[in-house]
Amino acid sequence: MMIHNVKKIAGCGMAVWLLYACSTVPLTGRKQMLLLPDSEIVSASMVQYSDFIKSASLSADKVKTATVVRVGKRIAAATEDYLRQNGLESEIAGLKWEFNLVKDSQANAFCMPGGKIVVYEGLLPLAPSDDELAVVLGHEVAHAIAKHSNERMSQEVVAQYGAAILHETLNRKSEAVQMLGNTVFGLSTKYGVMLPYSRKHEYEADYMGLILMTMAGYDPQKAVGFWQRMAEGNKGAPPEVLSTHPSDSNRIAELQKRLPETEKYRPH
């Protein structure tokens, strides 16, 4: 009887925490669970990011680096304008944008919480124009404002600690964030990327990225060609059911379906 009551109390506590932690993703309106303070998430990720930047080889190509920075800042500015216009100005304080180009042949890019974005030189041949580069950077900026890292870490908290001690864990947020940060933000020059986001997060970042790049004045139609080129390089990749990322064909189909929605976000 006592065990039943403990489980019941724990379940109620869990429900209260989840209700308290419910947040809404900008642009999509999807409800998400965010249990951890953004400030601590950013602090934990910055340790990993700083170590990565110190050990990585930054690109010596000043022109390409300047292009990444220019396109990134333009999308970031449009994103902040959107947040201000929609009563989300408080979200801007936690965004400290930084765009880096790393000398590496991988066709890769990633975003850390708070807006620290890294693009690898190996990705640039697939994105030869500003519009195509905006596809990549819009996607990464979307991960930042959708707080996908916080959501992923919150899910890990629930999975690892369970309802019975969730309240106690959240009272020791810094410890929980540090522990999980070593896994979620485990960057290195060997791998150079955080653990993959879920397919749900990737599809959401694709959609949000289309809108953000459109707001910044870039052509969202270029997204299809970019992902088609990515697909050519991904031949032999595991089927979607075995991967955390969407299959290229499904991703392209979803983007094509979403493209008409971007028209209303074009700058006048």
mmCIF file of N, CA, C and O in Angstrom, residues 12 71 73 82 92 116 132 146 149 153 157 165 172 200 202 229 236 239 242:
data_model
loop_
_atom_site.group_PDB
_atom_site.id
_atom_site.type_symbol
_atom_site.label_atom_id
_atom_site.label_comp_id
_atom_site.label_asym_id
_atom_site.label_seq_id
_atom_site.Cartn_x
_atom_site.Cartn_y
_atom_site.Cartn_z
ATOM 1 N N CYS A 12 2.272 12.128 -9.525
ATOM 2 C CA CYS A 12 1.689 13.467 -9.437
ATOM 3 C C CYS A 12 2.769 14.530 -9.531
ATOM 4 O O CYS A 12 2.605 15.554 -10.195
ATOM 5 N N VAL A 71 26.340 35.544 -44.041
ATOM 6 C CA VAL A 71 25.042 34.885 -44.214
ATOM 7 C C VAL A 71 24.449 34.518 -42.851
ATOM 8 O O VAL A 71 23.251 34.710 -42.609
ATOM 9 N N LYS A 73 24.967 35.960 -39.895
ATOM 10 C CA LYS A 73 24.505 37.149 -39.167
ATOM 11 C C LYS A 73 23.213 37.706 -39.754
ATOM 12 O O LYS A 73 22.356 38.207 -39.022
ATOM 13 N N TYR A 82 12.041 38.657 -35.819
ATOM 14 C CA TYR A 82 10.823 37.858 -35.670
ATOM 15 C C TYR A 82 10.474 37.674 -34.189
ATOM 16 O O TYR A 82 9.306 37.815 -33.791
ATOM 17 N N ILE A 92 15.969 36.602 -26.764
ATOM 18 C CA ILE A 92 17.153 37.090 -27.473
ATOM 19 C C ILE A 92 18.364 37.179 -26.557
ATOM 20 O O ILE A 92 19.505 36.983 -26.990
ATOM 21 N N LYS A 116 26.058 29.179 -31.088
ATOM 22 C CA LYS A 116 27.429 28.970 -31.562
ATOM 23 C C LYS A 116 27.381 27.962 -32.699
ATOM 24 O O LYS A 116 27.103 26.774 -32.488
ATOM 25 N N GLU A 132 22.154 28.794 -50.884
ATOM 26 C CA GLU A 132 22.312 27.402 -50.454
ATOM 27 C C GLU A 132 22.997 27.319 -49.094
ATOM 28 O O GLU A 132 22.660 26.465 -48.267
ATOM 29 N N ALA A 146 14.723 26.843 -31.285
ATOM 30 C CA ALA A 146 13.762 25.810 -30.889
ATOM 31 C C ALA A 146 14.199 25.108 -29.607
ATOM 32 O O ALA A 146 13.448 24.297 -29.059
ATOM 33 N N SER A 149 18.385 21.276 -27.917
ATOM 34 C CA SER A 149 19.339 20.680 -26.986
ATOM 35 C C SER A 149 18.747 20.574 -25.585
ATOM 36 O O SER A 149 18.907 19.552 -24.908
ATOM 37 N N MET A 153 18.086 17.114 -23.583
ATOM 38 C CA MET A 153 18.644 16.883 -22.252
ATOM 39 C C MET A 153 17.542 16.655 -21.225
ATOM 40 O O MET A 153 17.687 15.843 -20.312
ATOM 41 N N VAL A 157 17.050 13.518 -18.737
ATOM 42 C CA VAL A 157 16.854 13.606 -17.290
ATOM 43 C C VAL A 157 15.740 12.657 -16.860
ATOM 44 O O VAL A 157 15.885 11.878 -15.916
ATOM 45 N N ILE A 165 12.589 10.416 -8.511
ATOM 46 C CA ILE A 165 13.580 11.358 -7.989
ATOM 47 C C ILE A 165 13.756 12.566 -8.905
ATOM 48 O O ILE A 165 14.742 13.281 -8.822
ATOM 49 N N ARG A 172 18.948 19.975 -8.167
ATOM 50 C CA ARG A 172 20.402 19.968 -8.346
ATOM 51 C C ARG A 172 20.692 20.109 -9.837
ATOM 52 O O ARG A 172 21.449 19.354 -10.423
ATOM 53 N N LYS A 200 12.320 14.048 -35.432
ATOM 54 C CA LYS A 200 11.342 15.112 -35.195
ATOM 55 C C LYS A 200 12.033 16.468 -35.152
ATOM 56 O O LYS A 200 11.564 17.438 -35.758
ATOM 57 N N GLU A 202 14.937 17.259 -36.477
ATOM 58 C CA GLU A 202 15.518 17.569 -37.779
ATOM 59 C C GLU A 202 14.464 18.091 -38.749
ATOM 60 O O GLU A 202 14.689 19.078 -39.458
ATOM 61 N N ARG A 229 21.950 17.295 -53.517
ATOM 62 C CA ARG A 229 23.400 17.098 -53.585
ATOM 63 C C ARG A 229 23.911 16.359 -52.354
ATOM 64 O O ARG A 229 24.805 15.519 -52.449
ATOM 65 N N GLY A 236 24.391 4.863 -49.555
ATOM 66 C CA GLY A 236 24.895 3.827 -48.658
ATOM 67 C C GLY A 236 24.563 4.116 -47.213
ATOM 68 O O GLY A 236 24.895 3.339 -46.322
ATOM 69 N N PRO A 239 18.927 2.999 -43.679
ATOM 70 C CA PRO A 239 17.543 3.432 -43.876
ATOM 71 C C PRO A 239 17.073 4.270 -42.693
ATOM 72 O O PRO A 239 17.618 4.171 -41.594
ATOM 73 N N LEU A 242 16.688 3.075 -39.111
ATOM 74 C CA LEU A 242 17.896 2.774 -38.346
ATOM 75 C C LEU A 242 18.697 4.032 -38.029
ATOM 76 O O LEU A 242 19.780 3.943 -37.456
#
